[in-house]
Short mmCIF file of N, CA and C in Angstrom, two decimals:
data_model
loop_
_atom_site.label_atom_id
_atom_site.label_comp_id
_atom_site.label_asym_id
_atom_site.label_seq_id
_atom_site.Cartn_x
_atom_site.Cartn_y
_atom_site.Cartn_z
N MET A 1 169.65 172.67 273.41
CA MET A 1 168.82 171.62 273.99
C MET A 1 168.37 170.62 272.92
N LEU A 2 167.91 171.14 271.76
CA LEU A 2 167.49 170.26 270.68
C LEU A 2 168.64 169.41 270.16
N LYS A 3 169.83 169.98 270.18
CA LYS A 3 171.01 169.25 269.74
C LYS A 3 171.25 168.04 270.66
N LEU A 4 171.11 168.26 271.97
CA LEU A 4 171.28 167.17 272.94
C LEU A 4 170.20 166.10 272.76
N LEU A 5 168.97 166.55 272.54
CA LEU A 5 167.87 165.60 272.35
C LEU A 5 168.11 164.75 271.11
N ARG A 6 168.58 165.37 270.04
CA ARG A 6 168.88 164.60 268.82
C ARG A 6 170.03 163.64 269.04
N LYS A 7 171.04 164.12 269.75
CA LYS A 7 172.23 163.30 269.99
C LYS A 7 171.87 162.04 270.81
N TYR A 8 171.00 162.20 271.80
CA TYR A 8 170.64 161.09 272.69
C TYR A 8 169.24 160.54 272.42
N LYS A 9 168.79 160.72 271.19
CA LYS A 9 167.45 160.29 270.81
C LYS A 9 167.22 158.81 271.09
N SER A 10 168.17 157.95 270.73
CA SER A 10 167.99 156.52 270.93
C SER A 10 167.95 156.15 272.41
N VAL A 11 168.75 156.83 273.23
CA VAL A 11 168.75 156.58 274.67
C VAL A 11 167.42 157.02 275.28
N LEU A 12 166.96 158.21 274.88
CA LEU A 12 165.68 158.70 275.39
C LEU A 12 164.52 157.81 274.95
N ARG A 13 164.56 157.35 273.70
CA ARG A 13 163.54 156.44 273.20
C ARG A 13 163.52 155.16 274.04
N PHE A 14 164.70 154.59 274.30
CA PHE A 14 164.81 153.39 275.12
C PHE A 14 164.19 153.63 276.50
N LEU A 15 164.58 154.72 277.16
CA LEU A 15 164.09 155.00 278.52
C LEU A 15 162.57 155.22 278.55
N ILE A 16 162.06 155.95 277.57
CA ILE A 16 160.61 156.21 277.54
C ILE A 16 159.84 154.92 277.33
N ILE A 17 160.29 154.08 276.39
CA ILE A 17 159.59 152.81 276.14
C ILE A 17 159.73 151.88 277.35
N PHE A 18 160.93 151.79 277.90
CA PHE A 18 161.17 150.91 279.05
C PHE A 18 160.32 151.32 280.25
N ILE A 19 160.43 152.57 280.65
CA ILE A 19 159.69 153.04 281.83
C ILE A 19 158.19 153.07 281.56
N GLY A 20 157.81 153.55 280.38
CA GLY A 20 156.39 153.63 280.05
C GLY A 20 155.72 152.28 280.00
N SER A 21 156.34 151.32 279.33
CA SER A 21 155.72 149.99 279.24
C SER A 21 155.70 149.31 280.62
N TYR A 22 156.75 149.50 281.41
CA TYR A 22 156.76 148.91 282.75
C TYR A 22 155.62 149.47 283.59
N LEU A 23 155.41 150.78 283.53
CA LEU A 23 154.31 151.39 284.29
C LEU A 23 152.95 150.88 283.83
N VAL A 24 152.77 150.74 282.52
CA VAL A 24 151.50 150.21 282.00
C VAL A 24 151.30 148.78 282.48
N PHE A 25 152.34 147.95 282.40
CA PHE A 25 152.23 146.56 282.85
C PHE A 25 151.92 146.48 284.34
N VAL A 26 152.56 147.33 285.14
CA VAL A 26 152.33 147.31 286.58
C VAL A 26 150.88 147.69 286.90
N VAL A 27 150.36 148.69 286.22
CA VAL A 27 148.96 149.09 286.43
C VAL A 27 148.02 147.93 286.05
N LEU A 28 148.27 147.31 284.89
CA LEU A 28 147.44 146.17 284.47
C LEU A 28 147.54 145.01 285.46
N TYR A 29 148.73 144.75 285.96
CA TYR A 29 148.92 143.67 286.92
C TYR A 29 148.19 143.99 288.23
N GLN A 30 148.25 145.23 288.66
CA GLN A 30 147.53 145.62 289.88
C GLN A 30 146.02 145.46 289.69
N LEU A 31 145.52 145.79 288.51
CA LEU A 31 144.10 145.57 288.22
C LEU A 31 143.76 144.09 288.28
N PHE A 32 144.64 143.26 287.72
CA PHE A 32 144.45 141.81 287.80
C PHE A 32 144.40 141.35 289.25
N LEU A 33 145.32 141.84 290.07
CA LEU A 33 145.35 141.44 291.48
C LEU A 33 144.11 141.93 292.21
N THR A 34 143.62 143.10 291.85
CA THR A 34 142.45 143.67 292.52
C THR A 34 141.17 142.95 292.12
N TYR A 35 141.03 142.66 290.83
CA TYR A 35 139.76 142.12 290.33
C TYR A 35 139.83 140.66 289.88
N GLY A 36 141.01 140.07 289.89
CA GLY A 36 141.15 138.72 289.38
C GLY A 36 141.22 137.66 290.45
N GLY A 37 140.78 138.00 291.64
CA GLY A 37 140.84 137.04 292.75
C GLY A 37 139.89 135.87 292.54
N SER A 38 140.19 134.79 293.24
CA SER A 38 139.38 133.60 293.12
C SER A 38 139.42 132.85 294.44
N SER A 39 138.29 132.31 294.85
CA SER A 39 138.29 131.53 296.08
C SER A 39 138.95 130.17 295.85
N ARG A 40 138.98 129.72 294.62
CA ARG A 40 139.60 128.42 294.31
C ARG A 40 141.12 128.52 294.27
N TYR A 41 141.63 129.62 293.73
CA TYR A 41 143.08 129.80 293.59
C TYR A 41 143.53 130.97 294.46
N PHE A 42 143.66 130.71 295.74
CA PHE A 42 144.05 131.73 296.71
C PHE A 42 145.57 131.86 296.70
N PRO A 43 146.13 133.03 296.84
CA PRO A 43 145.53 134.37 296.84
C PRO A 43 145.24 134.89 295.44
N ASP A 44 145.95 134.39 294.44
CA ASP A 44 145.65 134.64 293.04
C ASP A 44 146.17 133.44 292.27
N ILE A 45 145.74 133.26 291.06
CA ILE A 45 146.06 132.04 290.32
C ILE A 45 147.56 131.88 290.06
N ILE A 46 148.27 132.97 289.85
CA ILE A 46 149.71 132.85 289.56
C ILE A 46 150.48 132.43 290.80
N THR A 47 150.26 133.12 291.90
CA THR A 47 150.95 132.79 293.15
C THR A 47 150.59 131.38 293.60
N HIS A 48 149.34 131.03 293.48
CA HIS A 48 148.86 129.70 293.84
C HIS A 48 149.58 128.63 293.01
N THR A 49 149.66 128.85 291.72
CA THR A 49 150.30 127.88 290.82
C THR A 49 151.79 127.76 291.10
N VAL A 50 152.46 128.88 291.34
CA VAL A 50 153.88 128.85 291.66
C VAL A 50 154.11 128.05 292.94
N ALA A 51 153.27 128.25 293.95
CA ALA A 51 153.41 127.51 295.21
C ALA A 51 153.20 126.01 294.98
N ARG A 52 152.18 125.66 294.23
CA ARG A 52 151.90 124.24 293.95
C ARG A 52 153.03 123.59 293.15
N GLN A 53 153.56 124.31 292.18
CA GLN A 53 154.65 123.74 291.38
C GLN A 53 155.93 123.63 292.20
N SER A 54 156.15 124.57 293.10
CA SER A 54 157.30 124.47 294.01
C SER A 54 157.15 123.24 294.90
N GLN A 55 155.94 123.00 295.37
CA GLN A 55 155.67 121.80 296.16
C GLN A 55 156.00 120.54 295.36
N SER A 56 155.63 120.53 294.10
CA SER A 56 155.91 119.36 293.25
C SER A 56 157.42 119.11 293.12
N VAL A 57 158.17 120.17 292.97
CA VAL A 57 159.63 120.03 292.88
C VAL A 57 160.18 119.48 294.19
N ILE A 58 159.71 120.05 295.30
CA ILE A 58 160.20 119.63 296.62
C ILE A 58 159.87 118.16 296.88
N THR A 59 158.64 117.75 296.59
CA THR A 59 158.27 116.36 296.84
C THR A 59 159.00 115.41 295.88
N SER A 60 159.30 115.88 294.67
CA SER A 60 160.06 115.02 293.74
C SER A 60 161.49 114.81 294.22
N LEU A 61 161.96 115.68 295.11
CA LEU A 61 163.29 115.52 295.69
C LEU A 61 163.27 114.72 296.99
N GLY A 62 162.10 114.16 297.32
CA GLY A 62 162.02 113.25 298.45
C GLY A 62 161.55 113.85 299.76
N TYR A 63 161.09 115.08 299.75
CA TYR A 63 160.62 115.72 300.97
C TYR A 63 159.09 115.66 301.02
N ASP A 64 158.56 115.58 302.23
CA ASP A 64 157.12 115.57 302.42
C ASP A 64 156.67 117.01 302.67
N MET A 65 156.14 117.64 301.66
CA MET A 65 155.80 119.06 301.71
C MET A 65 154.31 119.26 301.47
N GLN A 66 153.70 120.09 302.28
CA GLN A 66 152.32 120.47 302.08
C GLN A 66 152.27 121.97 301.75
N VAL A 67 151.32 122.33 300.93
CA VAL A 67 151.08 123.75 300.63
C VAL A 67 149.67 124.05 301.09
N LEU A 68 149.58 125.01 302.00
CA LEU A 68 148.29 125.36 302.58
C LEU A 68 148.07 126.87 302.50
N PRO A 69 146.84 127.28 302.20
CA PRO A 69 146.56 128.73 302.21
C PRO A 69 146.74 129.28 303.63
N SER A 70 147.32 130.45 303.71
CA SER A 70 147.49 131.10 305.01
C SER A 70 146.13 131.57 305.53
N LYS A 71 145.95 131.48 306.82
CA LYS A 71 144.74 131.99 307.45
C LYS A 71 144.87 133.46 307.81
N TRP A 72 146.09 133.98 307.75
CA TRP A 72 146.36 135.32 308.26
C TRP A 72 146.67 136.35 307.18
N GLU A 73 147.10 135.88 306.01
CA GLU A 73 147.53 136.82 304.97
C GLU A 73 147.33 136.18 303.60
N PRO A 74 147.37 136.98 302.53
CA PRO A 74 147.24 136.40 301.19
C PRO A 74 148.53 135.70 300.77
N ALA A 75 148.68 134.46 301.20
CA ALA A 75 149.90 133.70 300.95
C ALA A 75 149.59 132.22 300.98
N MET A 76 150.50 131.47 300.39
CA MET A 76 150.46 130.01 300.46
C MET A 76 151.64 129.59 301.32
N ASN A 77 151.36 128.82 302.37
CA ASN A 77 152.42 128.38 303.29
C ASN A 77 152.99 127.04 302.84
N LEU A 78 154.31 126.95 302.80
CA LEU A 78 155.01 125.70 302.50
C LEU A 78 155.38 125.09 303.84
N THR A 79 154.77 123.95 304.14
CA THR A 79 154.86 123.35 305.46
C THR A 79 155.45 121.94 305.37
N MET A 80 156.39 121.67 306.29
CA MET A 80 157.00 120.34 306.36
C MET A 80 156.99 119.91 307.83
N ASN A 81 156.52 118.71 308.07
CA ASN A 81 156.45 118.17 309.43
C ASN A 81 155.73 119.12 310.38
N GLY A 82 154.66 119.72 309.91
CA GLY A 82 153.86 120.62 310.74
C GLY A 82 154.46 121.99 310.95
N LYS A 83 155.61 122.28 310.37
CA LYS A 83 156.26 123.58 310.56
C LYS A 83 156.27 124.34 309.23
N THR A 84 155.77 125.56 309.27
CA THR A 84 155.80 126.41 308.09
C THR A 84 157.22 126.93 307.90
N LEU A 85 157.80 126.58 306.76
CA LEU A 85 159.18 126.98 306.45
C LEU A 85 159.23 128.24 305.60
N ALA A 86 158.28 128.37 304.71
CA ALA A 86 158.27 129.52 303.80
C ALA A 86 156.83 129.83 303.42
N ARG A 87 156.64 131.01 302.93
CA ARG A 87 155.32 131.38 302.44
C ARG A 87 155.52 132.04 301.09
N VAL A 88 154.64 131.71 300.18
CA VAL A 88 154.70 132.29 298.84
C VAL A 88 153.63 133.37 298.79
N VAL A 89 154.08 134.61 298.74
CA VAL A 89 153.18 135.75 298.61
C VAL A 89 153.23 136.24 297.17
N GLU A 90 152.40 137.19 296.83
CA GLU A 90 152.34 137.70 295.46
C GLU A 90 153.72 138.13 294.97
N GLY A 91 154.52 138.74 295.80
CA GLY A 91 155.84 139.21 295.40
C GLY A 91 156.82 138.09 295.07
N CYS A 92 156.48 136.87 295.44
CA CYS A 92 157.36 135.72 295.18
C CYS A 92 157.07 135.04 293.85
N ASN A 93 156.05 135.46 293.13
CA ASN A 93 155.67 134.74 291.92
C ASN A 93 156.45 135.18 290.68
N ALA A 94 157.33 136.15 290.82
CA ALA A 94 158.23 136.64 289.77
C ALA A 94 157.53 137.40 288.65
N VAL A 95 156.26 137.72 288.81
CA VAL A 95 155.58 138.47 287.75
C VAL A 95 156.23 139.84 287.56
N SER A 96 156.54 140.53 288.64
CA SER A 96 157.16 141.85 288.49
C SER A 96 158.51 141.76 287.79
N VAL A 97 159.26 140.69 288.03
CA VAL A 97 160.54 140.48 287.36
C VAL A 97 160.31 140.20 285.88
N MET A 98 159.30 139.42 285.57
CA MET A 98 158.98 139.14 284.17
C MET A 98 158.54 140.41 283.44
N LEU A 99 157.77 141.25 284.13
CA LEU A 99 157.34 142.50 283.51
C LEU A 99 158.52 143.42 283.25
N LEU A 100 159.46 143.44 284.15
CA LEU A 100 160.69 144.21 283.96
C LEU A 100 161.46 143.69 282.74
N PHE A 101 161.59 142.38 282.63
CA PHE A 101 162.26 141.75 281.50
C PHE A 101 161.57 142.11 280.18
N ILE A 102 160.24 141.97 280.14
CA ILE A 102 159.48 142.25 278.92
C ILE A 102 159.60 143.72 278.54
N SER A 103 159.56 144.61 279.52
CA SER A 103 159.69 146.05 279.24
C SER A 103 161.03 146.36 278.60
N PHE A 104 162.09 145.74 279.11
CA PHE A 104 163.41 145.93 278.51
C PHE A 104 163.41 145.44 277.07
N MET A 105 162.81 144.28 276.86
CA MET A 105 162.78 143.71 275.51
C MET A 105 161.99 144.59 274.55
N LEU A 106 160.92 145.20 275.01
CA LEU A 106 160.16 146.13 274.16
C LEU A 106 161.00 147.36 273.82
N ALA A 107 161.78 147.80 274.76
CA ALA A 107 162.61 148.99 274.54
C ALA A 107 163.82 148.69 273.66
N PHE A 108 164.22 147.43 273.61
CA PHE A 108 165.39 147.02 272.82
C PHE A 108 164.93 146.02 271.76
N PHE A 109 163.84 146.36 271.11
CA PHE A 109 163.14 145.47 270.19
C PHE A 109 163.96 145.22 268.93
N GLY A 110 164.02 143.96 268.52
CA GLY A 110 164.64 143.59 267.26
C GLY A 110 163.55 143.24 266.27
N ASP A 111 163.85 142.31 265.37
CA ASP A 111 162.79 141.89 264.45
C ASP A 111 161.74 141.12 265.25
N MET A 112 160.52 141.17 264.77
CA MET A 112 159.36 140.67 265.52
C MET A 112 159.49 139.21 265.95
N LYS A 113 159.76 138.32 265.02
CA LYS A 113 159.80 136.89 265.35
C LYS A 113 160.88 136.58 266.36
N ARG A 114 162.06 137.08 266.12
CA ARG A 114 163.20 136.81 267.01
C ARG A 114 162.96 137.37 268.40
N THR A 115 162.44 138.58 268.48
CA THR A 115 162.17 139.21 269.77
C THR A 115 161.10 138.45 270.54
N LEU A 116 160.01 138.11 269.87
CA LEU A 116 158.92 137.38 270.55
C LEU A 116 159.39 136.01 271.04
N LEU A 117 160.18 135.32 270.24
CA LEU A 117 160.72 134.03 270.68
C LEU A 117 161.60 134.20 271.92
N PHE A 118 162.42 135.24 271.92
CA PHE A 118 163.29 135.49 273.06
C PHE A 118 162.48 135.89 274.29
N VAL A 119 161.43 136.68 274.10
CA VAL A 119 160.57 137.08 275.22
C VAL A 119 159.88 135.85 275.81
N PHE A 120 159.27 135.03 274.96
CA PHE A 120 158.58 133.84 275.47
C PHE A 120 159.56 132.88 276.14
N GLY A 121 160.69 132.67 275.51
CA GLY A 121 161.71 131.80 276.11
C GLY A 121 162.23 132.36 277.41
N GLY A 122 162.47 133.67 277.45
CA GLY A 122 162.98 134.32 278.65
C GLY A 122 161.99 134.27 279.80
N VAL A 123 160.71 134.53 279.50
CA VAL A 123 159.67 134.47 280.54
C VAL A 123 159.55 133.04 281.07
N ALA A 124 159.59 132.06 280.18
CA ALA A 124 159.51 130.66 280.62
C ALA A 124 160.71 130.30 281.50
N LEU A 125 161.90 130.76 281.11
CA LEU A 125 163.09 130.49 281.92
C LEU A 125 163.00 131.18 283.28
N ILE A 126 162.57 132.43 283.32
CA ILE A 126 162.43 133.16 284.59
C ILE A 126 161.41 132.45 285.48
N TYR A 127 160.29 132.04 284.90
CA TYR A 127 159.26 131.35 285.66
C TYR A 127 159.80 130.04 286.25
N GLY A 128 160.45 129.25 285.39
CA GLY A 128 161.01 127.98 285.86
C GLY A 128 162.09 128.17 286.91
N MET A 129 162.96 129.15 286.70
CA MET A 129 164.00 129.45 287.69
C MET A 129 163.37 129.88 289.02
N ASN A 130 162.27 130.59 288.94
CA ASN A 130 161.62 131.05 290.17
C ASN A 130 161.02 129.88 290.95
N VAL A 131 160.36 128.96 290.26
CA VAL A 131 159.79 127.79 290.93
C VAL A 131 160.92 126.99 291.58
N LEU A 132 162.00 126.78 290.84
CA LEU A 132 163.16 126.06 291.37
C LEU A 132 163.77 126.83 292.55
N ARG A 133 163.84 128.14 292.43
CA ARG A 133 164.38 128.99 293.50
C ARG A 133 163.58 128.82 294.79
N ILE A 134 162.26 128.86 294.69
CA ILE A 134 161.41 128.72 295.88
C ILE A 134 161.58 127.33 296.48
N ALA A 135 161.62 126.31 295.63
CA ALA A 135 161.79 124.94 296.12
C ALA A 135 163.12 124.78 296.85
N LEU A 136 164.20 125.24 296.22
CA LEU A 136 165.52 125.10 296.85
C LEU A 136 165.66 125.97 298.09
N LEU A 137 165.04 127.13 298.07
CA LEU A 137 165.05 127.99 299.26
C LEU A 137 164.35 127.30 300.43
N THR A 138 163.21 126.70 300.16
CA THR A 138 162.47 126.00 301.21
C THR A 138 163.28 124.82 301.76
N ILE A 139 163.88 124.05 300.87
CA ILE A 139 164.72 122.94 301.32
C ILE A 139 165.92 123.47 302.10
N GLY A 140 166.51 124.56 301.61
CA GLY A 140 167.64 125.17 302.31
C GLY A 140 167.28 125.62 303.71
N ILE A 141 166.10 126.20 303.86
CA ILE A 141 165.65 126.64 305.19
C ILE A 141 165.41 125.43 306.09
N TYR A 142 164.89 124.34 305.52
CA TYR A 142 164.66 123.12 306.29
C TYR A 142 165.99 122.50 306.74
N GLU A 143 166.93 122.38 305.82
CA GLU A 143 168.20 121.72 306.11
C GLU A 143 169.19 122.62 306.86
N TYR A 144 169.16 123.90 306.59
CA TYR A 144 170.12 124.84 307.19
C TYR A 144 169.39 126.09 307.70
N PRO A 145 168.58 125.94 308.74
CA PRO A 145 167.77 127.08 309.22
C PRO A 145 168.61 128.27 309.66
N GLN A 146 169.85 128.04 310.06
CA GLN A 146 170.70 129.15 310.50
C GLN A 146 171.07 130.08 309.34
N TYR A 147 170.89 129.62 308.10
CA TYR A 147 171.23 130.44 306.93
C TYR A 147 169.98 130.99 306.23
N ALA A 148 168.84 130.91 306.87
CA ALA A 148 167.58 131.32 306.24
C ALA A 148 167.63 132.77 305.75
N ASP A 149 168.16 133.67 306.57
CA ASP A 149 168.17 135.09 306.17
C ASP A 149 169.05 135.34 304.95
N VAL A 150 170.23 134.75 304.93
CA VAL A 150 171.13 134.97 303.79
C VAL A 150 170.60 134.26 302.54
N LEU A 151 169.97 133.11 302.71
CA LEU A 151 169.39 132.42 301.56
C LEU A 151 168.25 133.24 300.96
N HIS A 152 167.35 133.71 301.82
CA HIS A 152 166.18 134.45 301.34
C HIS A 152 166.53 135.86 300.90
N GLY A 153 167.41 136.50 301.64
CA GLY A 153 167.68 137.92 301.38
C GLY A 153 168.77 138.21 300.38
N THR A 154 169.67 137.25 300.13
CA THR A 154 170.81 137.53 299.26
C THR A 154 170.95 136.52 298.13
N ILE A 155 171.13 135.28 298.46
CA ILE A 155 171.48 134.28 297.45
C ILE A 155 170.35 134.06 296.44
N PHE A 156 169.15 133.82 296.91
CA PHE A 156 168.08 133.49 295.98
C PHE A 156 167.54 134.70 295.21
N PRO A 157 167.53 135.92 295.76
CA PRO A 157 167.22 137.06 294.89
C PRO A 157 168.28 137.25 293.79
N ALA A 158 169.54 136.98 294.14
CA ALA A 158 170.60 137.09 293.14
C ALA A 158 170.39 136.10 292.00
N VAL A 159 169.83 134.94 292.31
CA VAL A 159 169.57 133.94 291.27
C VAL A 159 168.56 134.48 290.26
N ILE A 160 167.44 135.00 290.74
CA ILE A 160 166.39 135.43 289.83
C ILE A 160 166.79 136.70 289.07
N TYR A 161 167.37 137.67 289.78
CA TYR A 161 167.79 138.90 289.09
C TYR A 161 169.01 138.64 288.21
N GLY A 162 169.87 137.73 288.62
CA GLY A 162 171.01 137.35 287.80
C GLY A 162 170.57 136.70 286.50
N THR A 163 169.53 135.88 286.56
CA THR A 163 168.98 135.26 285.36
C THR A 163 168.50 136.33 284.38
N VAL A 164 167.76 137.31 284.88
CA VAL A 164 167.26 138.39 284.02
C VAL A 164 168.43 139.18 283.44
N PHE A 165 169.40 139.50 284.25
CA PHE A 165 170.56 140.25 283.78
C PHE A 165 171.29 139.49 282.67
N LEU A 166 171.50 138.19 282.87
CA LEU A 166 172.18 137.39 281.85
C LEU A 166 171.35 137.30 280.56
N LEU A 167 170.04 137.24 280.69
CA LEU A 167 169.19 137.26 279.50
C LEU A 167 169.34 138.58 278.74
N TRP A 168 169.35 139.68 279.50
CA TRP A 168 169.53 140.99 278.85
C TRP A 168 170.88 141.08 278.15
N ILE A 169 171.92 140.64 278.82
CA ILE A 169 173.27 140.68 278.23
C ILE A 169 173.32 139.81 276.98
N GLY A 170 172.72 138.64 277.05
CA GLY A 170 172.66 137.76 275.89
C GLY A 170 171.95 138.41 274.72
N TRP A 171 170.85 139.09 275.01
CA TRP A 171 170.08 139.77 273.96
C TRP A 171 170.90 140.89 273.34
N ILE A 172 171.52 141.69 274.17
CA ILE A 172 172.33 142.81 273.66
C ILE A 172 173.51 142.28 272.84
N ASN A 173 174.18 141.25 273.35
CA ASN A 173 175.32 140.68 272.63
C ASN A 173 174.92 140.07 271.29
N SER A 174 173.68 139.65 271.18
CA SER A 174 173.24 139.06 269.92
C SER A 174 173.16 140.11 268.82
N TYR A 175 173.22 141.37 269.19
CA TYR A 175 173.17 142.45 268.22
C TYR A 175 174.54 143.02 267.87
N LYS A 176 175.58 142.48 268.46
CA LYS A 176 176.92 142.96 268.12
C LYS A 176 177.19 142.68 266.66
N LYS A 177 177.74 143.65 266.01
CA LYS A 177 178.09 143.47 264.61
C LYS A 177 179.47 142.82 264.55
N PRO A 178 179.66 141.86 263.64
CA PRO A 178 180.98 141.23 263.54
C PRO A 178 182.04 142.24 263.09
N VAL A 179 183.21 142.10 263.67
CA VAL A 179 184.31 142.98 263.31
C VAL A 179 184.91 142.49 262.00
N LYS A 180 185.02 143.41 261.05
CA LYS A 180 185.56 143.05 259.74
C LYS A 180 187.08 143.18 259.76
N ASP A 181 187.73 142.19 259.17
CA ASP A 181 189.18 142.26 259.01
C ASP A 181 189.51 143.23 257.89
N GLU A 182 190.48 144.06 258.13
CA GLU A 182 190.84 145.04 257.11
C GLU A 182 191.99 144.59 256.31
#
């Protein structure tokens, strides 16, 4: 048993750091959601900001979009011509995806400066992609309502998770050692 543990020490270390840090981040995020509420930024400041920024993208593309707090649930409704097309709930703000990304980066840590730059850049990219994803999803639902389920359930989740996957692959590939000519 000890021989196996020694043999797979780096894999076990990766898994423990990845899972452990993700669990710690999730608990901290849940505490934030529980105690960090605000009447000004409903339902929470992150979800509220993502909804408002998505509205800005949509209106910059020429659509008349309003963002209104839901009366029925902790969400921001994206409304066009009096019709609610989408709602931004806490799960749409990409925080859980960012926490997953950061946990991976902690488990596959390189030198401090390079890793932190990649983490900050990656989180900014994920955040921006998410705002763009919500904006394009809302426009897609408005223009092609018959495809709402496939847009929401398949295409746009693939965009955000695909972005994280590509970031991870890029990070791992940056550690490849050059092959020496013999």
